[in-house]
Short mmCIF file of C-alpha atoms in Angstrom, two decimals:
data_model
loop_
_atom_site.label_atom_id
_atom_site.label_comp_id
_atom_site.label_asym_id
_atom_site.label_seq_id
_atom_site.Cartn_x
_atom_site.Cartn_y
_atom_site.Cartn_z
CA MET A 10 74.91 -60.68 -60.97
CA THR A 11 73.73 -61.11 -64.65
CA TYR A 12 75.08 -64.44 -65.45
CA ALA A 13 73.72 -66.25 -61.70
CA GLN A 14 70.13 -67.21 -63.05
CA GLY A 15 71.52 -69.13 -65.97
CA PHE A 16 73.96 -71.07 -63.51
CA LEU A 17 71.02 -71.81 -61.29
CA ALA A 18 68.90 -73.03 -64.36
CA ALA A 19 71.54 -75.13 -66.24
CA PRO A 20 74.32 -75.70 -64.08
CA GLY A 21 77.91 -77.41 -65.30
CA LEU A 22 80.62 -77.20 -68.23
CA ALA A 23 78.57 -75.25 -71.04
CA GLY A 24 77.37 -72.64 -68.37
CA TRP A 25 80.53 -71.97 -66.87
CA LYS A 26 81.97 -71.83 -70.87
CA ASP A 27 79.20 -68.92 -72.49
CA PHE A 28 80.12 -67.34 -69.61
CA MET A 29 83.88 -67.02 -69.12
CA LEU A 30 84.15 -66.19 -73.05
CA ARG A 31 81.25 -63.39 -72.37
CA ARG A 32 83.67 -62.37 -69.41
CA ALA A 33 86.78 -62.84 -71.62
CA ALA A 34 85.38 -60.87 -74.61
CA ARG A 35 85.35 -57.70 -72.25
CA ILE A 36 88.32 -58.10 -70.95
CA LEU A 37 91.44 -59.84 -72.58
CA PRO A 38 91.29 -57.71 -75.59
CA LEU A 39 91.86 -54.25 -74.03
CA TYR A 40 93.97 -55.39 -71.56
CA TRP A 41 95.70 -57.09 -73.70
CA ALA A 42 96.20 -53.88 -75.49
CA VAL A 43 96.92 -52.04 -72.93
CA LEU A 44 99.74 -54.11 -71.41
CA ALA A 45 101.85 -54.35 -75.36
CA GLY A 46 101.15 -51.20 -76.22
CA SER A 47 102.96 -49.96 -72.47
CA LEU A 48 105.30 -52.72 -72.68
CA LEU A 49 105.68 -50.77 -76.15
CA VAL A 50 105.81 -47.57 -75.34
CA ALA A 51 109.04 -48.64 -72.17
CA TRP A 52 111.24 -50.26 -74.11
CA ALA A 53 111.04 -47.29 -77.04
CA ALA A 54 111.64 -44.87 -74.44
CA TYR A 55 113.41 -46.16 -71.82
CA GLY A 56 114.93 -49.05 -73.75
CA GLN A 57 113.88 -51.23 -70.71
CA LEU A 58 110.74 -52.87 -69.44
CA SER A 59 110.87 -51.16 -65.64
CA PRO A 60 111.58 -47.62 -66.28
CA PRO A 61 112.06 -45.33 -62.89
CA ARG A 62 109.18 -44.51 -61.27
CA GLY A 63 107.70 -40.75 -62.26
CA GLY A 64 107.31 -41.50 -65.97
CA PHE A 65 105.69 -44.60 -67.50
CA THR A 66 104.38 -47.00 -65.03
CA VAL A 67 104.94 -50.22 -66.23
CA ASN A 68 107.42 -52.78 -64.67
CA VAL A 69 108.41 -56.01 -65.82
CA PRO A 70 112.10 -56.60 -64.16
CA ASP A 71 112.39 -60.71 -65.67
CA PRO A 72 110.38 -60.12 -68.58
CA LEU A 73 110.38 -64.36 -69.83
CA PRO A 74 108.32 -65.02 -66.62
CA ASP A 75 106.11 -62.30 -65.76
CA ILE A 76 104.79 -60.79 -69.10
CA LEU A 77 103.42 -64.68 -69.53
CA LEU A 78 101.98 -64.53 -66.42
CA ASN A 79 100.74 -60.91 -66.94
CA LEU A 80 99.07 -61.98 -70.64
CA LEU A 81 97.41 -65.06 -68.45
CA LEU A 82 95.82 -62.81 -65.44
CA VAL A 83 97.33 -64.95 -63.09
CA GLN A 84 99.97 -62.73 -62.13
CA SER A 85 98.30 -61.76 -58.54
CA TRP A 86 97.91 -65.24 -57.76
CA SER A 87 100.44 -65.16 -55.16
CA LEU A 88 103.09 -65.74 -58.66
CA THR A 89 104.41 -62.22 -59.62
CA HIS A 90 103.36 -58.38 -59.37
CA SER A 91 101.33 -57.27 -61.80
CA ALA A 92 103.45 -55.26 -65.01
CA LEU A 93 100.43 -52.92 -64.91
CA VAL A 94 99.70 -51.27 -61.69
CA PRO A 95 95.93 -51.59 -62.02
CA ALA A 96 95.93 -54.57 -63.73
CA TRP A 97 95.89 -56.41 -59.95
CA SER A 98 92.72 -57.04 -59.96
CA ILE A 99 91.66 -57.31 -62.34
CA SER A 100 93.96 -60.66 -62.16
CA THR A 101 92.21 -61.11 -58.78
CA GLU A 102 88.57 -61.19 -60.60
CA TRP A 103 89.94 -63.45 -63.95
CA ALA A 104 89.81 -66.23 -60.46
CA ALA A 105 86.68 -65.20 -59.11
CA TYR A 106 84.99 -65.45 -62.85
CA LEU A 107 86.31 -68.75 -62.41
CA LEU A 108 84.92 -69.74 -59.44
CA PHE A 109 81.54 -68.12 -60.22
CA PRO A 110 80.02 -71.22 -60.35
CA LEU A 111 80.97 -72.47 -57.19
CA LEU A 112 80.10 -69.33 -55.52
CA VAL A 113 76.33 -69.24 -56.97
CA ARG A 114 76.13 -72.84 -56.10
CA LEU A 115 77.25 -71.97 -52.86
CA LEU A 116 75.16 -68.24 -52.62
CA LEU A 117 72.43 -67.74 -54.22
CA ARG A 118 70.50 -71.94 -53.90
CA PRO A 119 67.65 -71.57 -51.99
CA GLY A 120 67.61 -71.91 -47.99
CA TRP A 121 69.78 -69.76 -45.83
CA ARG A 122 72.27 -72.69 -44.58
CA MET A 123 74.90 -72.16 -47.37
CA ALA A 124 74.31 -68.82 -47.32
CA LEU A 125 75.55 -68.23 -44.17
CA LEU A 126 78.30 -70.75 -44.32
CA GLY A 127 79.89 -68.02 -47.48
CA LEU A 128 79.13 -64.89 -45.42
CA ALA A 129 81.48 -67.00 -42.79
CA LEU A 130 83.59 -68.22 -45.05
CA ALA A 131 83.97 -64.08 -46.68
CA VAL A 132 84.61 -63.04 -43.17
CA ALA A 133 87.72 -65.12 -42.65
CA MET A 134 88.82 -64.43 -46.04
CA LEU A 135 88.83 -61.21 -44.70
CA ALA A 136 90.06 -61.69 -42.23
CA ALA A 137 93.12 -63.84 -42.99
CA ALA A 138 93.68 -60.84 -46.13
CA ILE A 139 94.05 -58.37 -43.62
CA TRP A 140 97.28 -60.35 -41.25
CA ILE A 141 98.56 -60.41 -44.48
CA THR A 142 99.00 -57.06 -44.98
CA ALA A 143 100.44 -56.93 -41.75
CA HIS A 144 102.99 -58.82 -41.56
CA ASP A 145 104.23 -59.31 -45.45
CA GLY A 146 106.97 -56.44 -44.86
CA LEU A 147 105.26 -54.74 -47.40
CA GLN A 148 104.65 -51.06 -47.79
CA HIS A 149 100.49 -50.41 -47.44
CA GLY A 150 98.28 -47.50 -46.83
CA GLY A 151 95.94 -49.31 -44.65
CA PRO A 152 94.56 -53.42 -43.47
CA LEU A 153 93.05 -53.83 -46.17
CA ASP A 154 94.84 -51.76 -49.14
CA ALA A 155 96.62 -55.24 -50.33
CA SER A 156 97.26 -54.87 -53.81
CA SER A 157 100.99 -56.93 -53.81
CA GLY A 158 100.64 -60.18 -56.30
CA GLU A 159 102.82 -62.03 -55.00
CA VAL A 160 101.25 -62.76 -51.55
CA PRO A 161 97.16 -63.89 -51.46
CA GLY A 162 96.18 -61.19 -49.75
CA PRO A 163 94.83 -59.41 -52.71
CA LEU A 164 93.03 -62.58 -54.14
CA LEU A 165 91.30 -63.62 -50.79
CA ARG A 166 90.54 -59.78 -50.74
CA CYS A 167 88.46 -59.71 -53.91
CA THR A 168 87.02 -63.22 -53.22
CA ALA A 169 85.63 -61.70 -50.43
CA GLY A 170 84.03 -58.87 -51.95
CA PHE A 171 82.53 -60.99 -54.61
CA MET A 172 81.06 -63.44 -52.20
CA LEU A 173 80.22 -60.46 -50.47
CA GLY A 174 77.99 -58.50 -53.46
CA MET A 175 75.88 -62.11 -54.30
CA LEU A 176 75.21 -62.00 -50.75
CA GLY A 177 73.85 -58.59 -51.14
CA PHE A 178 72.11 -59.39 -54.42
CA ARG A 179 70.26 -62.07 -52.41
CA LEU A 180 69.01 -59.56 -49.77
CA ALA A 181 67.80 -57.20 -52.65
CA GLY A 182 64.46 -58.50 -52.48
CA HIS A 183 64.38 -59.34 -48.77
CA PRO A 184 61.38 -56.76 -47.69
CA GLY A 185 63.66 -55.64 -44.52
CA ILE A 186 65.86 -54.23 -46.09
CA ALA A 187 63.44 -51.95 -48.48
CA TRP A 188 64.61 -48.79 -46.42
CA LEU A 189 68.23 -49.01 -48.10
CA GLY A 190 66.07 -47.82 -51.18
CA SER A 191 65.37 -45.00 -50.07
CA ASP A 192 66.91 -41.00 -50.61
CA GLY A 193 67.49 -40.75 -47.03
CA ALA A 194 68.97 -44.02 -46.95
CA ALA A 195 71.46 -43.27 -49.53
CA LEU A 196 72.43 -39.21 -47.94
CA LEU A 197 73.63 -40.98 -44.85
CA LEU A 198 75.50 -43.51 -46.48
CA GLY A 199 77.66 -41.50 -48.58
CA GLY A 200 77.63 -39.00 -45.87
CA LEU A 201 79.49 -41.72 -43.65
CA LEU A 202 81.47 -42.55 -46.65
CA ALA A 203 83.01 -39.00 -46.98
CA VAL A 204 83.57 -38.68 -43.19
CA LEU A 205 85.74 -42.02 -43.19
CA TRP A 206 87.12 -41.56 -45.98
CA LEU A 207 88.73 -37.92 -45.31
CA PHE A 208 89.01 -38.78 -41.39
CA GLY A 209 88.86 -42.00 -40.82
CA PRO A 210 91.71 -44.06 -38.75
CA SER A 211 91.56 -46.97 -41.13
CA ASP A 212 90.08 -48.77 -44.77
CA ALA A 213 88.48 -51.26 -42.60
CA LEU A 214 85.72 -49.39 -41.42
CA ILE A 215 84.87 -48.74 -44.82
CA TYR A 216 84.34 -51.91 -46.08
CA PRO A 217 81.42 -53.01 -44.08
CA LEU A 218 79.51 -49.60 -45.44
CA LEU A 219 80.25 -50.72 -49.40
CA PRO A 220 78.03 -53.99 -49.53
CA ALA A 221 75.30 -51.70 -48.38
CA VAL A 222 75.97 -48.93 -50.67
CA VAL A 223 75.80 -51.36 -53.17
CA LEU A 224 72.38 -52.23 -52.28
CA CYS A 225 71.48 -48.76 -52.12
CA THR A 226 71.93 -48.19 -55.59
CA ALA A 227 69.91 -51.16 -56.73
CA LEU A 228 67.06 -50.64 -55.13
CA ASN A 229 66.48 -46.75 -54.98
CA ARG A 230 63.70 -45.59 -57.38
CA GLY A 231 64.70 -41.92 -56.05
CA HIS A 232 67.22 -38.39 -56.82
CA ALA A 233 69.92 -40.61 -56.13
CA ALA A 234 68.90 -42.92 -59.11
CA ALA A 235 68.20 -40.55 -60.90
CA LEU A 236 71.68 -38.86 -60.58
CA PHE A 237 73.51 -42.06 -61.34
CA SER A 238 71.23 -42.73 -64.33
CA TRP A 239 72.67 -39.29 -65.52
CA ALA A 240 73.77 -39.38 -69.06
CA PRO A 241 77.78 -37.99 -68.75
CA LEU A 242 77.28 -40.47 -65.73
CA HIS A 243 76.55 -43.37 -67.04
CA ARG A 244 79.39 -42.48 -70.05
CA LEU A 245 81.95 -42.35 -67.23
CA GLY A 246 80.48 -45.51 -66.40
CA VAL A 247 81.16 -47.25 -69.60
CA LEU A 248 84.49 -46.10 -69.89
CA SER A 249 85.31 -46.87 -66.49
CA TYR A 250 87.62 -50.09 -67.42
CA ALA A 251 89.28 -48.33 -70.13
CA ILE A 252 90.06 -45.43 -67.91
CA TYR A 253 91.14 -48.12 -64.96
CA LEU A 254 93.79 -49.83 -67.03
CA LEU A 255 95.30 -46.28 -68.55
CA HIS A 256 95.58 -44.05 -65.97
CA TYR A 257 98.30 -44.61 -64.36
CA GLN A 258 100.11 -44.26 -67.76
CA PHE A 259 98.87 -40.70 -67.80
CA ALA A 260 99.86 -40.16 -63.82
CA GLY A 261 103.52 -39.92 -65.53
CA ALA A 262 102.49 -37.18 -67.90
CA LEU A 263 100.94 -35.43 -65.53
CA HIS A 264 103.07 -34.81 -63.60
CA TRP A 265 105.69 -33.56 -66.21
CA LEU A 266 102.70 -31.50 -68.20
CA GLU A 267 102.01 -29.85 -64.03
CA GLN A 268 105.94 -28.69 -63.49
CA ALA A 269 106.40 -27.99 -67.63
CA LEU A 270 103.43 -25.63 -66.96
CA GLY A 271 104.29 -24.84 -63.62
CA ALA A 272 107.49 -22.46 -64.67
CA ARG A 273 105.74 -20.60 -67.32
CA LEU A 274 101.86 -19.85 -66.01
CA PRO A 275 100.56 -18.29 -62.61
CA ALA A 276 100.50 -20.41 -59.50
CA GLY A 277 98.03 -23.06 -59.25
CA LEU A 278 96.87 -22.28 -63.04
CA GLY A 279 100.04 -24.85 -64.16
CA PRO A 280 98.51 -27.86 -62.43
CA VAL A 281 94.86 -27.24 -63.14
CA LEU A 282 95.19 -26.85 -67.19
CA ALA A 283 97.32 -29.91 -66.93
CA ALA A 284 94.90 -31.83 -65.34
CA ALA A 285 91.88 -30.94 -67.44
CA VAL A 286 94.31 -31.29 -70.53
CA ILE A 287 95.84 -34.80 -69.35
CA PHE A 288 92.01 -35.87 -68.10
CA GLY A 289 91.06 -34.96 -71.81
CA LEU A 290 93.38 -37.39 -73.51
CA LEU A 291 93.07 -40.05 -71.20
CA LEU A 292 88.80 -39.77 -72.24
CA GLY A 293 89.52 -39.60 -75.51
CA THR A 294 92.04 -42.88 -75.30
CA ALA A 295 89.27 -44.80 -73.04
CA SER A 296 86.52 -43.78 -75.65
CA ALA A 297 88.57 -45.07 -78.79
CA GLY A 298 89.39 -48.61 -76.27
CA ALA A 299 85.82 -48.43 -75.13
CA PRO A 300 84.28 -52.12 -76.02
CA PRO A 301 81.67 -51.73 -78.89
CA GLY A 302 78.94 -53.37 -76.66
CA GLY A 303 79.62 -50.63 -73.86
CA ALA A 304 79.16 -47.67 -75.97
CA ALA A 305 75.22 -48.10 -76.80
CA GLY A 306 73.84 -44.93 -74.72
CA PRO A 307 72.38 -44.26 -71.57
CA PRO A 308 70.37 -46.79 -70.23
CA PRO A 309 66.92 -47.46 -71.32
CA ASP A 310 64.01 -45.57 -69.02
CA THR A 311 62.44 -48.76 -67.04
CA ARG A 312 59.17 -46.49 -66.00
CA PRO A 313 57.35 -46.10 -68.47
CA ALA A 314 57.17 -50.00 -68.48
CA ALA A 315 57.41 -50.47 -64.28
CA ALA A 316 53.88 -47.89 -65.22
CA SER A 317 52.30 -49.88 -67.58
CA CYS A 318 52.95 -53.13 -65.19
CA ARG A 319 51.34 -51.89 -62.24
CA ARG A 320 48.42 -50.58 -64.54
CA GLY A 321 48.71 -54.15 -66.15
CA THR A 322 48.38 -55.88 -62.74
CA GLY A 323 44.92 -56.70 -63.26
CA TRP A 324 45.08 -57.67 -66.74
CA ALA A 325 47.87 -60.03 -66.12
CA ALA A 326 45.75 -61.72 -63.44
CA GLY A 327 43.03 -62.01 -65.55
CA LEU A 328 44.87 -64.11 -67.63
CA ARG A 329 44.87 -66.52 -65.48
CA GLY A 330 41.00 -65.90 -63.60
CA GLN A 331 42.06 -64.43 -60.03
CA GLY A 332 39.23 -62.71 -59.74
CA LYS A 333 39.15 -59.03 -59.36
CA GLY A 334 41.71 -56.77 -61.07
CA ALA A 335 44.20 -54.50 -59.56
CA GLY A 336 45.34 -51.72 -61.58
CA PRO A 337 45.16 -48.51 -59.99
CA ARG A 338 41.98 -47.73 -60.90
CA GLY A 339 40.72 -50.90 -62.36
CA GLN A 340 36.98 -51.13 -62.08
CA GLY A 341 35.90 -54.22 -62.94
CA LYS A 342 36.27 -58.55 -62.39
CA GLY A 343 39.74 -60.32 -63.99
CA ALA A 344 38.35 -61.96 -67.64
CA GLY A 345 39.19 -65.39 -68.13
CA PRO A 346 42.21 -66.92 -69.88
CA ARG A 347 40.93 -65.84 -73.27
CA GLY A 348 39.53 -62.29 -72.15
CA GLN A 349 36.33 -62.15 -71.60
CA GLY A 350 34.48 -59.96 -69.33
CA LYS A 351 35.97 -56.71 -67.94
CA GLY A 352 39.89 -56.04 -67.27
CA ALA A 353 41.67 -54.36 -64.80
CA GLY A 354 43.79 -51.88 -66.64
CA PRO A 355 44.36 -48.37 -67.02
CA ARG A 356 41.77 -46.53 -65.68
CA GLY A 357 39.50 -49.95 -65.97
CA ARG A 358 38.99 -49.40 -69.17
CA GLY A 359 39.60 -52.84 -70.88
CA ARG A 360 42.89 -54.80 -71.08
CA VAL A 361 46.40 -53.63 -71.20
CA PRO A 362 46.81 -53.45 -74.98
CA ALA A 363 49.27 -55.96 -76.60
CA GLN A 364 52.83 -53.28 -76.02
CA GLY A 365 52.02 -53.31 -72.44
CA ALA A 366 52.45 -56.66 -72.44
CA GLY A 367 55.40 -56.90 -74.08
CA ALA A 368 56.47 -53.79 -71.54
CA CYS A 369 55.67 -56.11 -68.63
CA ARG A 370 57.73 -58.84 -69.25
CA ALA A 371 61.09 -56.71 -70.81
CA TRP A 372 60.57 -55.24 -67.55
CA LEU A 373 60.82 -57.79 -65.43
CA ALA A 374 63.23 -59.73 -67.17
CA ARG A 375 65.92 -57.74 -65.25
CA PRO A 376 67.43 -58.34 -62.26
CA TRP A 377 64.94 -55.93 -60.24
CA PRO A 378 64.15 -56.86 -56.80
CA CYS A 379 60.59 -57.29 -55.81
CA GLU A 380 58.95 -54.05 -54.89
CA LYS A 381 56.22 -54.89 -52.74
CA GLY A 382 55.79 -58.34 -54.21
CA LEU A 383 54.61 -56.68 -57.59
CA VAL A 384 57.26 -57.94 -59.44
CA CYS A 385 57.05 -61.54 -57.94
CA GLU A 386 53.34 -61.37 -59.00
CA LEU A 387 53.43 -60.07 -62.13
CA ARG A 388 56.40 -63.15 -62.56
CA MET A 389 54.32 -65.91 -61.18
CA ILE A 390 51.05 -64.57 -63.37
CA MET A 391 53.74 -64.59 -66.85
CA ASP A 392 55.93 -67.71 -66.30
CA ASN A 393 52.45 -69.90 -65.46
#
């Protein structure tokens, strides 16, 4: 949702072009590299582009149309199967990117009428995907296990998911769901997901929980947020796209190494050692292929800036001469537009320093939801 405000502020061809160029720069280079490398390895190792399953996973039975459709990332638009198995979802996401300006206008404009229409449309898409999965004659692991690009199920499922995510973004600032940001809600949702994942009769029961999980992780400022901000987990997030693209290609190597080590090592040790070796190779390869912009290290700690904003509420209000300061210990009246009089900065000792203003502006630029009205209030004050 990084680009949503840009589309709302400046809809049109220019905004859409900039958005697509940014997404293409993020997705296509690594995708094309993995696709080309996989085809070359399959041809060199097996003499064909559709080697048997269990070896090197790539599937191009009809090279001319299949390679072209896969290069354009349109293979899963009910056209053909994906040469790289995981790339079916990248193809459907590419379609959602093309539709994104329209979805923003439908789901994020003021008023709830169009948003509710979008919700109904998303639910109808999911229902259609479930119906297609039940009747397409293909093998599936559940009613929403739609990943075969020859039928429209994957495209419907992905687009509906994007729409539900955008509606979740819209709900993030609503005070009625603030409880979702608590650690208790995170624990409850995590437990429900685990139980349904292990024992649930259908993936259709898991899907409705996913928007709530996204909202929970977005709103949480407690232990859950600290966990996902942990540097190793953040690094895995940076590498996740590369890992996702590559993991199927390492599955054959894992299977072979398990067999080779299992014949020479004590029972149970072979698979563990094989998994450690292959996962290490996968992480190393993913690190080499990760986009440079994504490897800048852990996300910045915004808590000092947030605290500066809270201390500076009275100072910001003073810029508009709106009466008493609202800092945690502010003890004087807000200053006028040019800062005459006492400010209500930290501990009531004058205005927040200039770097505090910069920290506030940087913090407000991030897509935080409104926390007890603070973010909304400061945005209003600084924008005016």
